[in-house]
Coordinates of C-alpha atoms in Angstrom, one line a residue:
M589 CA 21.8 7.0 -1.1
K590 CA 24.4 4.2 -1.0
C591 CA 23.0 0.8 -0.1
W592 CA 25.0 -1.1 2.5
S593 CA 23.1 -4.3 2.1
D594 CA 26.3 -6.3 1.5
E595 CA 27.1 -5.7 5.2
R596 CA 23.5 -5.7 6.6
R597 CA 20.9 -7.6 4.7
V598 CA 17.2 -7.0 5.2
V599 CA 14.5 -9.6 5.2
V600 CA 10.7 -9.7 5.5
T601 CA 9.6 -11.7 8.5
G602 CA 6.0 -10.7 8.9
L603 CA 3.0 -9.8 6.7
G604 CA -0.4 -8.3 7.6
V605 CA -3.2 -7.3 5.4
V606 CA -6.6 -5.7 5.8
C607 CA -8.3 -5.3 2.4
P608 CA -11.4 -6.2 0.4
L609 CA -9.7 -9.5 -0.6
G610 CA -9.5 -10.6 3.1
L611 CA -8.1 -10.1 6.6
T612 CA -5.6 -13.0 6.5
L613 CA -2.9 -14.0 4.2
D614 CA -4.8 -17.2 3.3
D615 CA -7.9 -15.1 2.4
L616 CA -5.8 -12.8 0.3
W617 CA -4.3 -15.6 -1.7
R618 CA -7.6 -17.3 -2.1
S619 CA -9.2 -14.1 -3.5
L620 CA -6.3 -13.5 -5.9
T621 CA -6.6 -17.0 -7.4
Q622 CA -10.2 -17.9 -7.3
P623 CA -12.6 -17.4 -10.2
L624 CA -14.3 -14.0 -10.4
H625 CA -17.9 -15.3 -9.9
T626 CA -17.0 -16.7 -6.5
L627 CA -15.9 -13.4 -5.0
S628 CA -18.0 -11.6 -2.5
Q629 CA -19.8 -8.3 -3.3
S630 CA -17.5 -6.4 -0.9
V631 CA -14.6 -7.0 -3.3
A632 CA -16.6 -5.4 -6.1
N633 CA -17.5 -2.4 -3.9
G634 CA -13.9 -1.9 -2.7
A635 CA -15.0 -2.1 1.0
I636 CA -13.6 -4.4 3.7
A637 CA -16.3 -6.8 4.9
G638 CA -15.8 -7.9 8.5
F639 CA -13.7 -5.0 9.7
Q640 CA -15.7 -2.7 12.0
G641 CA -12.8 -1.1 13.9
R642 CA -13.5 -3.1 17.0
I643 CA -10.6 -4.3 19.3
D644 CA -10.9 -7.9 18.0
D645 CA -10.4 -6.7 14.4
F646 CA -6.8 -6.0 15.1
G647 CA -5.6 -9.6 15.3
P648 CA -3.7 -11.2 18.2
L649 CA -2.6 -8.7 20.8
T650 CA -0.6 -8.8 24.0
P651 CA -2.5 -7.6 27.1
V652 CA -0.4 -4.4 27.2
A653 CA -1.0 -3.6 23.5
R654 CA -4.7 -4.4 23.8
K655 CA -5.1 -2.0 26.7
S656 CA -3.2 0.8 24.8
L657 CA -5.1 0.2 21.6
R658 CA -8.5 0.3 23.3
K659 CA -7.7 3.8 24.6
A660 CA -6.4 5.0 21.2
L661 CA -9.4 3.8 19.1
K662 CA -11.4 7.0 19.6
L663 CA -8.5 9.0 18.0
M664 CA -8.4 6.9 14.8
N665 CA -10.2 7.5 11.6
R666 CA -10.9 4.6 9.2
A667 CA -7.6 4.7 7.3
T668 CA -5.6 4.8 10.6
Q669 CA -7.6 1.8 12.0
L670 CA -6.8 -0.1 8.8
G671 CA -3.1 0.7 9.0
V672 CA -2.7 -0.1 12.7
A673 CA -4.7 -3.4 12.2
A674 CA -2.5 -4.5 9.3
A675 CA 0.7 -3.7 11.2
Q676 CA -0.5 -5.5 14.4
R677 CA -1.3 -8.5 12.3
A678 CA 2.2 -8.4 10.7
L679 CA 3.8 -8.2 14.1
A680 CA 1.8 -11.3 15.2
D681 CA 2.7 -13.1 12.0
S682 CA 6.4 -12.4 12.6
A683 CA 6.2 -13.8 16.2
L684 CA 8.5 -10.9 17.2
S685 CA 8.6 -10.7 21.0
S686 CA 8.8 -7.3 22.7
N687 CA 12.1 -8.1 24.4
W688 CA 14.1 -9.4 21.4
Y689 CA 15.3 -5.9 20.4
E690 CA 16.0 -2.8 22.4
P691 CA 13.0 -0.4 21.9
H692 CA 15.2 2.2 20.4
R693 CA 16.3 -0.2 17.7
V694 CA 12.8 -0.8 16.3
G695 CA 11.1 1.9 14.3
V696 CA 8.1 2.6 12.1
S697 CA 8.0 3.9 8.5
F698 CA 4.5 4.1 7.1
G699 CA 2.8 5.4 4.0
A700 CA -0.5 7.2 3.9
G701 CA -2.7 8.6 1.2
N702 CA -4.8 11.7 1.5
V703 CA -6.3 11.4 5.0
S704 CA -9.7 12.9 4.6
V705 CA -11.4 15.4 6.9
M706 CA -14.7 13.7 8.0
P707 CA -17.7 15.8 7.2
E708 CA -19.7 14.3 10.1
D709 CA -17.3 15.9 12.6
F710 CA -18.7 19.3 11.5
V711 CA -22.4 18.6 11.1
A712 CA -23.4 19.7 14.7
G713 CA -21.5 22.9 14.3
I714 CA -23.1 23.7 10.9
H715 CA -26.6 23.0 12.3
A716 CA -25.9 25.4 15.2
C717 CA -25.3 28.2 12.7
L718 CA -28.5 27.8 10.6
D719 CA -31.0 30.7 10.6
E720 CA -34.8 30.4 10.5
Q721 CA -34.6 29.7 6.7
D722 CA -32.1 27.0 7.2
Q723 CA -29.4 29.2 5.7
F724 CA -25.8 29.1 7.1
D725 CA -24.9 32.2 9.0
F726 CA -21.2 32.7 8.8
A727 CA -21.2 35.4 11.5
R728 CA -22.3 32.7 14.1
W729 CA -19.5 30.2 13.3
G730 CA -17.0 31.5 15.9
T731 CA -19.5 31.7 18.8
D732 CA -22.1 28.9 18.0
G733 CA -20.4 26.6 15.4
I734 CA -16.9 25.9 16.6
P735 CA -17.9 24.8 20.1
K736 CA -20.0 22.1 18.5
V737 CA -17.3 20.7 16.3
A738 CA -16.0 17.3 17.3
P739 CA -13.0 18.2 19.6
L740 CA -10.8 15.4 18.3
W741 CA -11.4 16.0 14.6
M742 CA -7.8 17.2 13.9
L743 CA -6.2 14.1 15.5
R744 CA -8.3 11.8 13.4
C745 CA -7.2 13.2 10.0
L746 CA -3.4 13.6 10.5
P747 CA -1.6 11.2 8.1
N748 CA 1.1 10.4 10.6
M749 CA -1.4 8.9 13.1
P750 CA -0.8 5.2 12.0
A751 CA 2.9 5.5 12.7
C752 CA 2.4 7.4 15.9
H753 CA -0.2 4.9 17.3
L754 CA 2.0 1.9 16.3
S755 CA 5.0 3.3 18.1
I756 CA 3.0 4.1 21.3
I757 CA 1.1 0.8 21.4
N758 CA 4.2 -1.3 20.9
D759 CA 6.8 1.0 22.6
F760 CA 8.9 1.3 19.5
R761 CA 11.3 4.2 20.1
G762 CA 13.4 4.0 16.9
P763 CA 13.1 6.0 13.7
N764 CA 9.6 7.1 12.9
N765 CA 8.3 8.7 9.7
T766 CA 5.3 8.9 7.5
I767 CA 5.4 9.1 3.7
T768 CA 2.5 10.9 2.0
Q769 CA 3.0 10.2 -1.7
R770 CA -0.4 8.5 -2.5
G771 CA 0.1 5.5 -4.9
A772 CA 3.9 5.6 -4.4
A773 CA 3.8 5.8 -0.6
A774 CA 4.1 2.1 0.2
N775 CA 7.3 1.5 -1.8
L776 CA 8.8 4.7 -0.5
A777 CA 8.1 3.9 3.1
I778 CA 9.5 0.3 2.7
A779 CA 12.5 1.7 0.9
E780 CA 13.2 4.1 3.9
A781 CA 12.8 1.2 6.4
F782 CA 15.2 -0.9 4.2
H783 CA 17.9 1.8 4.2
L784 CA 17.6 2.5 7.9
I785 CA 18.4 -1.1 8.6
C786 CA 21.1 -1.3 6.0
D787 CA 22.8 1.8 7.5
G788 CA 22.6 0.4 11.0
D789 CA 20.1 3.0 12.4
A790 CA 17.6 0.2 13.3
D791 CA 17.5 -3.5 13.6
A792 CA 13.8 -3.9 12.8
M793 CA 11.2 -1.8 11.2
I794 CA 7.4 -2.0 10.8
T795 CA 6.5 -0.6 7.5
G796 CA 3.7 -0.6 4.9
A797 CA 0.9 1.8 4.0
C798 CA -2.9 2.4 4.4
G799 CA -5.4 4.3 2.3
T800 CA -8.9 4.7 1.3
A801 CA -10.5 6.2 -1.8
L802 CA -14.0 5.6 -0.5
E803 CA -14.3 8.7 1.7
P804 CA -16.1 11.6 0.0
F805 CA -13.1 14.0 -0.3
N806 CA -10.7 11.3 -1.2
L807 CA -13.1 10.2 -3.9
L808 CA -13.2 13.7 -5.3
H809 CA -9.4 14.0 -5.3
G810 CA -9.0 10.6 -7.0
R811 CA -11.3 11.5 -9.8
M812 CA -9.7 15.0 -10.3
D813 CA -6.2 13.3 -10.5
N814 CA -7.4 10.6 -13.0
E815 CA -6.7 7.8 -10.5
L816 CA -10.2 6.5 -10.4
G817 CA -12.4 5.1 -13.2
E818 CA -15.8 5.7 -14.7
K819 CA -19.0 4.9 -12.9
T820 CA -22.1 3.6 -14.7
G821 CA -25.4 3.4 -12.9
S822 CA -25.0 2.3 -9.3
S823 CA -21.5 0.7 -9.6
S824 CA -18.1 1.4 -11.0
E825 CA -16.6 -0.1 -14.0
P826 CA -14.1 -2.9 -13.1
C827 CA -10.4 -2.2 -13.2
R828 CA -8.8 -3.7 -16.4
P829 CA -5.0 -3.3 -16.1
F830 CA -3.4 -3.0 -19.6
D831 CA -6.6 -4.1 -21.3
L832 CA -7.7 -2.2 -24.4
R833 CA -11.1 -1.3 -22.8
R834 CA -9.7 0.0 -19.5
T835 CA -11.4 3.0 -18.0
G836 CA -9.7 3.2 -14.6
P837 CA -10.1 1.5 -11.2
P838 CA -13.0 1.7 -8.8
P839 CA -12.3 3.1 -5.4
A840 CA -11.3 0.8 -2.5
E841 CA -9.8 0.8 1.0
A842 CA -6.9 -1.3 2.2
A843 CA -3.8 -1.5 4.3
G844 CA -0.8 -3.8 4.3
A845 CA 2.2 -4.1 6.5
L846 CA 5.6 -5.8 6.6
V847 CA 8.0 -6.5 9.4
L848 CA 11.6 -6.0 8.2
E849 CA 14.6 -7.3 10.2
E850 CA 18.4 -7.5 9.8
L851 CA 19.1 -10.9 8.5
C852 CA 21.5 -12.2 11.3
S853 CA 19.1 -11.2 14.0
A854 CA 16.1 -12.7 12.2
T855 CA 17.8 -16.0 11.6
E856 CA 19.1 -16.1 15.2
R857 CA 15.6 -15.9 16.6
G858 CA 14.3 -18.5 14.1
A859 CA 12.0 -16.1 12.2
T860 CA 10.1 -17.2 9.1
I861 CA 11.6 -15.3 6.2
Y862 CA 9.3 -14.4 3.3
G863 CA 12.0 -12.8 1.1
E864 CA 14.9 -10.5 1.1
I865 CA 14.8 -6.9 -0.1
R866 CA 17.7 -6.4 -2.5
A867 CA 17.3 -2.9 -3.8
A868 CA 15.0 0.1 -3.9
A869 CA 14.9 3.3 -6.0
S870 CA 12.7 6.1 -6.9
S871 CA 12.5 9.0 -9.4
C872 CA 10.4 12.1 -9.8
V873 CA 10.1 13.7 -13.3
P874 CA 7.6 16.6 -13.2
A875 CA 6.0 18.1 -16.2
R876 CA 4.6 21.5 -17.1
D877 CA 1.0 20.4 -16.6
S878 CA -0.4 18.8 -13.5
F879 CA 0.7 15.3 -14.6
G880 CA 4.3 14.2 -14.5
A881 CA 6.4 12.4 -17.1
C882 CA 5.5 9.0 -15.6
Q883 CA 7.2 6.9 -18.3
K884 CA 10.6 8.6 -17.8
A885 CA 10.3 8.4 -14.0
M886 CA 9.5 4.7 -14.1
Q887 CA 12.4 4.1 -16.5
N888 CA 14.7 5.8 -14.1
A889 CA 13.4 3.9 -11.1
L890 CA 13.7 0.6 -12.9
R891 CA 17.2 1.3 -14.1
L892 CA 18.4 2.4 -10.7
T893 CA 17.0 -0.6 -9.0
L894 CA 18.4 -3.1 -11.4
G895 CA 21.8 -1.3 -11.1
Q896 CA 21.8 -1.8 -7.3
T897 CA 20.7 -5.4 -7.1
R898 CA 22.9 -8.4 -8.0
I899 CA 19.9 -10.0 -9.7
A900 CA 20.4 -10.1 -13.5
P901 CA 17.5 -8.7 -15.5
E902 CA 16.9 -12.0 -17.1
N903 CA 16.5 -13.6 -13.7
I904 CA 13.6 -11.4 -12.6
G905 CA 10.8 -13.8 -12.1
H906 CA 7.9 -11.4 -12.5
V907 CA 6.9 -7.8 -12.2
H908 CA 4.1 -6.6 -10.0
A909 CA 2.9 -3.5 -11.9
H910 CA 1.2 -0.5 -10.6
G911 CA -1.5 -1.5 -13.1
L912 CA -3.8 1.4 -12.4
G913 CA -6.0 0.6 -15.4
T914 CA -6.2 4.1 -16.8
R915 CA -5.3 5.0 -20.4
Q916 CA -2.1 7.0 -19.8
S917 CA -0.8 5.4 -16.7
D918 CA -0.7 1.9 -18.1
I919 CA 0.9 3.0 -21.4
A920 CA 3.6 4.9 -19.5
E921 CA 4.3 1.9 -17.2
A922 CA 4.2 -0.7 -20.0
Q923 CA 6.5 1.4 -22.3
A924 CA 9.0 1.9 -19.4
I925 CA 9.1 -1.8 -18.8
R926 CA 9.6 -2.4 -22.5
R927 CA 12.3 0.2 -22.7
I928 CA 14.3 -1.3 -19.8
F929 CA 13.9 -5.0 -20.5
G930 CA 13.7 -4.9 -24.3
R931 CA 12.6 -8.1 -26.0
Q932 CA 12.8 -9.9 -22.6
A933 CA 9.5 -8.1 -21.9
D934 CA 7.9 -10.6 -24.3
R935 CA 8.3 -13.3 -21.7
L936 CA 8.4 -11.4 -18.4
P937 CA 5.2 -12.2 -16.5
V938 CA 3.3 -9.1 -15.2
V939 CA 0.6 -9.2 -12.5
A940 CA -1.5 -6.3 -11.1
A941 CA -3.6 -6.7 -8.0
K942 CA -5.7 -3.5 -8.6
G943 CA -7.6 -5.6 -11.2
H944 CA -8.8 -7.6 -8.2
M945 CA -9.8 -4.9 -5.7
G946 CA -9.5 -1.4 -7.2
N947 CA -7.4 1.5 -6.1
A948 CA -6.9 2.1 -2.4
S949 CA -4.4 4.9 -2.8
A950 CA -1.3 4.2 -0.6
G951 CA -2.8 1.0 0.7
S952 CA -2.7 -0.8 -2.6
G953 CA 1.1 -0.9 -2.9
A954 CA 1.5 -2.8 0.3
I955 CA -1.1 -5.4 -0.6
E956 CA 0.6 -5.9 -4.0
I957 CA 3.9 -6.7 -2.3
A958 CA 2.2 -9.2 0.1
G959 CA 0.5 -10.8 -2.9
S960 CA 3.8 -11.3 -4.8
L961 CA 5.6 -12.6 -1.6
L962 CA 2.9 -15.2 -1.2
A963 CA 3.3 -16.1 -4.9
L964 CA 7.0 -16.7 -4.4
R965 CA 6.3 -19.1 -1.5
R966 CA 3.7 -20.9 -3.5
G967 CA 5.6 -21.0 -6.7
S968 CA 2.9 -19.7 -9.0
L969 CA 1.3 -16.4 -10.0
F970 CA -2.3 -15.2 -10.0
P971 CA -4.0 -13.9 -13.1
V972 CA -4.5 -10.2 -14.0
R973 CA -8.3 -10.0 -13.5
N974 CA -10.4 -8.5 -16.3
Y975 CA -7.5 -8.6 -18.8
E976 CA -9.1 -9.8 -22.1
Q977 CA -8.1 -7.6 -25.0
P978 CA -4.4 -6.7 -25.4
D979 CA -3.6 -3.1 -26.1
P980 CA -0.8 -2.6 -28.7
D981 CA 0.3 0.5 -26.8
C982 CA 1.0 -1.7 -23.7
P983 CA 3.7 -4.2 -24.8
V984 CA 3.9 -6.3 -21.7
L985 CA 2.8 -9.8 -20.8
P986 CA 0.0 -9.8 -18.2
V987 CA -0.6 -13.2 -16.6
T988 CA -3.9 -14.8 -17.7
G989 CA -3.7 -18.3 -16.3
D990 CA -3.0 -19.9 -12.9
D991 CA -0.1 -22.1 -14.0
V992 CA 2.6 -19.4 -14.5
A993 CA 5.7 -19.7 -12.4
A994 CA 6.4 -16.9 -10.0
G995 CA 10.2 -17.2 -10.3
T996 CA 12.5 -16.5 -7.4
S997 CA 12.4 -12.7 -7.5
F998 CA 10.2 -9.8 -8.5
L999 CA 10.0 -6.1 -9.0
N1000 CA 7.2 -4.1 -7.4
L1001 CA 6.3 -0.9 -9.2
N1002 CA 4.3 2.1 -7.9
M1003 CA 3.8 5.6 -9.2
T1004 CA 1.7 8.7 -9.0
A1005 CA 0.1 10.9 -11.6
G1006 CA 2.5 13.7 -10.6
G1007 CA 5.5 11.8 -12.0
V1008 CA 6.8 10.0 -8.9
A1009 CA 7.9 6.4 -9.7
T1010 CA 9.2 3.7 -7.3
C1011 CA 10.6 0.2 -7.6
L1012 CA 11.6 -2.5 -5.1
A1013 CA 13.5 -5.6 -5.9
I1014 CA 12.7 -8.6 -3.6
E1015 CA 14.1 -12.1 -3.8
A1016 CA 12.8 -15.3 -2.4
W1017 CA 14.8 -16.5 0.6
A1018 CA 16.9 -19.7 0.4
A1019 CA 18.7 -20.5 3.7

């Protein structure tokens, strides 16, 4: 798709996060930069402390949004709650009033991981079909089991629920879509929002992604697809992106959201601008087995993105890697970076937030973008946690200290085990 960003430029004017590293931008940055021994146990467990799905967990709300959200809460599962909360926090951060744009000019493009069916919704129905020996009687399911199933179970596990609820709560009547590409979903959703504004189909978009790998079925899928790491005893091994000893990431839950606006409108209303999206690209290279050709896909995405943007490769300040911390994923990503940047990769800083919180499927990508945008504003990068022993097969430069300059632009990389790779180019804003 041709990018019309020369005519309509797209900037980020709001950020919202709900993740194990915190519920505010200050909390996120503090967790990314503080020593490991000072972090709370919730970070190690991948869970979000302090988020119970109550109305007050969704950040500042207008009276109308608060009333609508209160009604909708019973229809939301955990992942949907996280996504809506992150987006509402991003809207509050952007200070975007409801009457600045016409409702049909504001849309939602949101990413979601595998939205799990919740076993507890079926417990009563299963119990109703047990015989005297506590064996399940299939013949009774239609008459005795189904009437006991939670009636709203389907609405709670649809992946498009975050986008639906956000549009209803805020009366956004513009383009609305949901991307379900697991680890690549955040970048793909943001890229779609970017192109919609570039092409004049919207003036503002709420975008981002939510996901959890903590639910039982999601945990199962993650381990089957080699997107989660080993577990020893009662806890998971830490995520070690690009480290020689890496065994994969622990499961986590997270959501992140961005408010994107057309530049002229954003500056006219005096919005705070975190950065400008300069290019976006993706590639899918399947393979004969269940895992895709990730290195080739990432090379394609990187090449296409750098070809679209006016930022010279030598002026890229840092790369926020997918950094899954598995053997093959990190090798594929590192080799792709090396192939595209050549010897410049020897001095191109690389960060990876999964080393800090684990893998939250689609939700991780949006948190990673927020982390790098905060790094641009503060001028310095955060270290890649747990990186201690370089792997010769991963010829990149992970950040290990807290005094590395962030530069004025970055690439955000995401991919899936199936061979989908995505890349965003974002530049710091200078009025």
